[in-house]
Short mmCIF file of C-alpha atoms in Angstrom, two decimals:
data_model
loop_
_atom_site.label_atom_id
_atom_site.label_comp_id
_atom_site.label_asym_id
_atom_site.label_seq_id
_atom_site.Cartn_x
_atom_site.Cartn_y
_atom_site.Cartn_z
CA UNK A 1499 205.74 95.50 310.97
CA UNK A 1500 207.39 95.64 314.17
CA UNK A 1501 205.59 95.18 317.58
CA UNK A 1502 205.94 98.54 319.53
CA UNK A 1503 206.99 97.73 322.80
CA UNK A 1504 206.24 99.38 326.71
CA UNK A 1505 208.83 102.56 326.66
CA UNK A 1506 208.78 105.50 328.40
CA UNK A 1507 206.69 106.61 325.40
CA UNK A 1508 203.77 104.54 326.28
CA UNK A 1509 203.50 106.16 329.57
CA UNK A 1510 200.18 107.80 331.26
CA UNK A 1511 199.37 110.98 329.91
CA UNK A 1512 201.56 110.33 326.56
CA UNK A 1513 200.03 111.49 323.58
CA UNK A 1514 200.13 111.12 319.55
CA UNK A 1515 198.74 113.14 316.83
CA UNK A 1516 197.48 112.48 312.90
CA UNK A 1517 195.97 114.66 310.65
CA UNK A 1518 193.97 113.16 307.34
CA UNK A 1519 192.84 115.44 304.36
CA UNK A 1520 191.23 117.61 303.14
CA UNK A 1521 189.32 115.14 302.84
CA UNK A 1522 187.91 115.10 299.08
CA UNK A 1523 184.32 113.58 297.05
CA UNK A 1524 187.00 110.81 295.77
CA UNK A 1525 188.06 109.56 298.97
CA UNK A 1526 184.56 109.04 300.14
CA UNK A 1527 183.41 107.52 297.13
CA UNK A 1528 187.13 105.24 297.69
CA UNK A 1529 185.86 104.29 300.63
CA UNK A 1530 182.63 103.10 299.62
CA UNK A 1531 183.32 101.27 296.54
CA UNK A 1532 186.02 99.25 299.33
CA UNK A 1533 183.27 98.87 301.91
CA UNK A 1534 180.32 98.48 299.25
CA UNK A 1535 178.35 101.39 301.30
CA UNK A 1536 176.87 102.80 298.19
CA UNK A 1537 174.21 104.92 300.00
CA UNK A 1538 173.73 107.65 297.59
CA UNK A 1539 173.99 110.35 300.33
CA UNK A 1540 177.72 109.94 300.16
CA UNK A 1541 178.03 110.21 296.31
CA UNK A 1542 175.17 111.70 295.08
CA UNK A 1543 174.50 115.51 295.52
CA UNK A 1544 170.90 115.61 294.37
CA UNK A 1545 170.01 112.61 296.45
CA UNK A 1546 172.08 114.29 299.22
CA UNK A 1547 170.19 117.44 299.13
CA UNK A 1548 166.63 115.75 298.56
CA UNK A 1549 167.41 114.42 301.87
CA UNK A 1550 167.47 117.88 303.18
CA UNK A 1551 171.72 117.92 303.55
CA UNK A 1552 173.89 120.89 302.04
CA UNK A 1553 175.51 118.03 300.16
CA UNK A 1554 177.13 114.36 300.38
CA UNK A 1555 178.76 113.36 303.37
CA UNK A 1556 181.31 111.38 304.67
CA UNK A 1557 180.36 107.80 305.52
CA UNK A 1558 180.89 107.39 309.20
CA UNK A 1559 182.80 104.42 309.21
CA UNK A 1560 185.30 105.60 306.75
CA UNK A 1561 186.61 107.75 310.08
CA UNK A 1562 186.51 105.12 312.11
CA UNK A 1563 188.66 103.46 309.91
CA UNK A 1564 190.84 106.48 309.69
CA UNK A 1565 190.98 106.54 313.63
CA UNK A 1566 191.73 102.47 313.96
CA UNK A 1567 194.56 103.11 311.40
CA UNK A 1568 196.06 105.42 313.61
CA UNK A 1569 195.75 103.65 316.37
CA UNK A 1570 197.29 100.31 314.82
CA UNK A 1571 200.08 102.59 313.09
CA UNK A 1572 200.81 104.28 316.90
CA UNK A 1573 200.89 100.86 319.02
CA UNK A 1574 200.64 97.93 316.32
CA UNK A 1575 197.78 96.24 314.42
CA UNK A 1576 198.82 93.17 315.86
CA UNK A 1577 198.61 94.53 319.28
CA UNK A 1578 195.27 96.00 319.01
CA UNK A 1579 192.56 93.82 321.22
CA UNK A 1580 189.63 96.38 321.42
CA UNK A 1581 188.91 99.43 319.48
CA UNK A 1582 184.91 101.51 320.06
CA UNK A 1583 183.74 104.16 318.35
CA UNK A 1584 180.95 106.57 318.45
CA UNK A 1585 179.95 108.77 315.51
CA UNK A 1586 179.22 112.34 316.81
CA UNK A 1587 179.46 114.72 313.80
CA UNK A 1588 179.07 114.20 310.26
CA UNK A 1589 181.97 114.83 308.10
CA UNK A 1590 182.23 117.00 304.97
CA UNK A 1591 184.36 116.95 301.58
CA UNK A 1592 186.99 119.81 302.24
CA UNK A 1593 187.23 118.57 306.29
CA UNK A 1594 190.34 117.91 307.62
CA UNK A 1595 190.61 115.77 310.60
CA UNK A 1596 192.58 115.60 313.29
CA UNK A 1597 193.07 112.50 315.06
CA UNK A 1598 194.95 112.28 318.51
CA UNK A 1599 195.03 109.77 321.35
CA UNK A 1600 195.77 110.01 325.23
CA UNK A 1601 197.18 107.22 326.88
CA UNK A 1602 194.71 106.68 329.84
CA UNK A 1603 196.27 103.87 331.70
CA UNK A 1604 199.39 101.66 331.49
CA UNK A 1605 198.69 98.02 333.51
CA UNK A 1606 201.70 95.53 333.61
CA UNK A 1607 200.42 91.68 333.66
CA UNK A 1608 201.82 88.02 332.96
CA UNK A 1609 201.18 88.31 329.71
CA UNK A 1610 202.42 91.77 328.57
CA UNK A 1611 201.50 95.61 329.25
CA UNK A 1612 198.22 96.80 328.77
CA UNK A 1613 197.78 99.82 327.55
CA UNK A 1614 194.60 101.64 326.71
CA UNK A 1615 193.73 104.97 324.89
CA UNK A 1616 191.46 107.79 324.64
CA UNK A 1617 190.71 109.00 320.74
CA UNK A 1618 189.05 112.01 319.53
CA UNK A 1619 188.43 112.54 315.47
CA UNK A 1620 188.01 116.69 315.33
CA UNK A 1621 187.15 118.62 311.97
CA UNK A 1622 188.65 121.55 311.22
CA UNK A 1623 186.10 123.01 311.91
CA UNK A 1624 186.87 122.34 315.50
CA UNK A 1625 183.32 119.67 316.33
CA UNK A 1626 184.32 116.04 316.94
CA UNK A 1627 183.50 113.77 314.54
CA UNK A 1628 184.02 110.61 316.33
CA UNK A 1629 185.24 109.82 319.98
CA UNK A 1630 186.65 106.39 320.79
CA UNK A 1631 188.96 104.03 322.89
CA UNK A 1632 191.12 101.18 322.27
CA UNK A 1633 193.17 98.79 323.92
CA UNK A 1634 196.62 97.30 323.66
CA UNK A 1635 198.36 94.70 324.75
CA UNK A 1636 202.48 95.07 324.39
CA UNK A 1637 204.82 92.64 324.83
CA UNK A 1638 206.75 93.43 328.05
CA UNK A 1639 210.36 95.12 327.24
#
């Protein structure tokens, strides 16, 4: 993978944009057997709706790791020094999400160009699922 580097790109007020999905029963159920969350709220419908929910769910971190990866695919995994998240809205099968971040501030240093970012995780459905930020730091150009 190659480092990204400062460019006029990376600039205040730039901005990318990913979308995932629809997101399906499978891909939760992906997620979990990779994580070994096997909370039967995200797999099982009758334990899902015992629970008093229309159905299984998304587990949360399985957007956060859909907003980290693009994050690390925007600016470079190996560039990546923080990364917070905060869940806000449960996700559903059939959900698309829409993941964009806002460059919030660009800071030059000895050691490279910091740059960090505002993310947002919105359904379809238009509610945020997760909000987050992350920091970079790029090798100078």
């Amino acid at each position: 993978m190659t480092t990204p580097q400062a460019s006029p790109a990376v600039r205040v007020g730039g901005k990318a944009e990913r979308s995932f999905g629809p997101l399906t029963v499978t891909d939760i159920v992906r997620y979990a057997g990779a994580s070994g969350d096997f909370n039967p709220l995200h797999h099982d419908d009758e334990a899902a709706k015992a629970a008093g929910f229309p159905g299984v769910f998304s587990i949360g971190m399985f957007q956060a790791a859909l907003v980290g990866t693009f994050a690390t695919d925007w600016l470079g995994a190996e560039t990546v020094r923080r990364l917070t998240t905060r869940f806000k809205e449960q996700v559903w099968p059939g959900d698309t999400l829409t993941v964009t971040g806002a460059v919030t501030a660009v800071r030059p240093g000895a050691d490279g160009i910091t740059v960090e970012i505002d993310l947002t995780c919105t359904r379809d459905a238009g509610g945020v699922a997760i909000s987050g930020r992350a920091e970079f730091l790029l090798p100078s150009a």
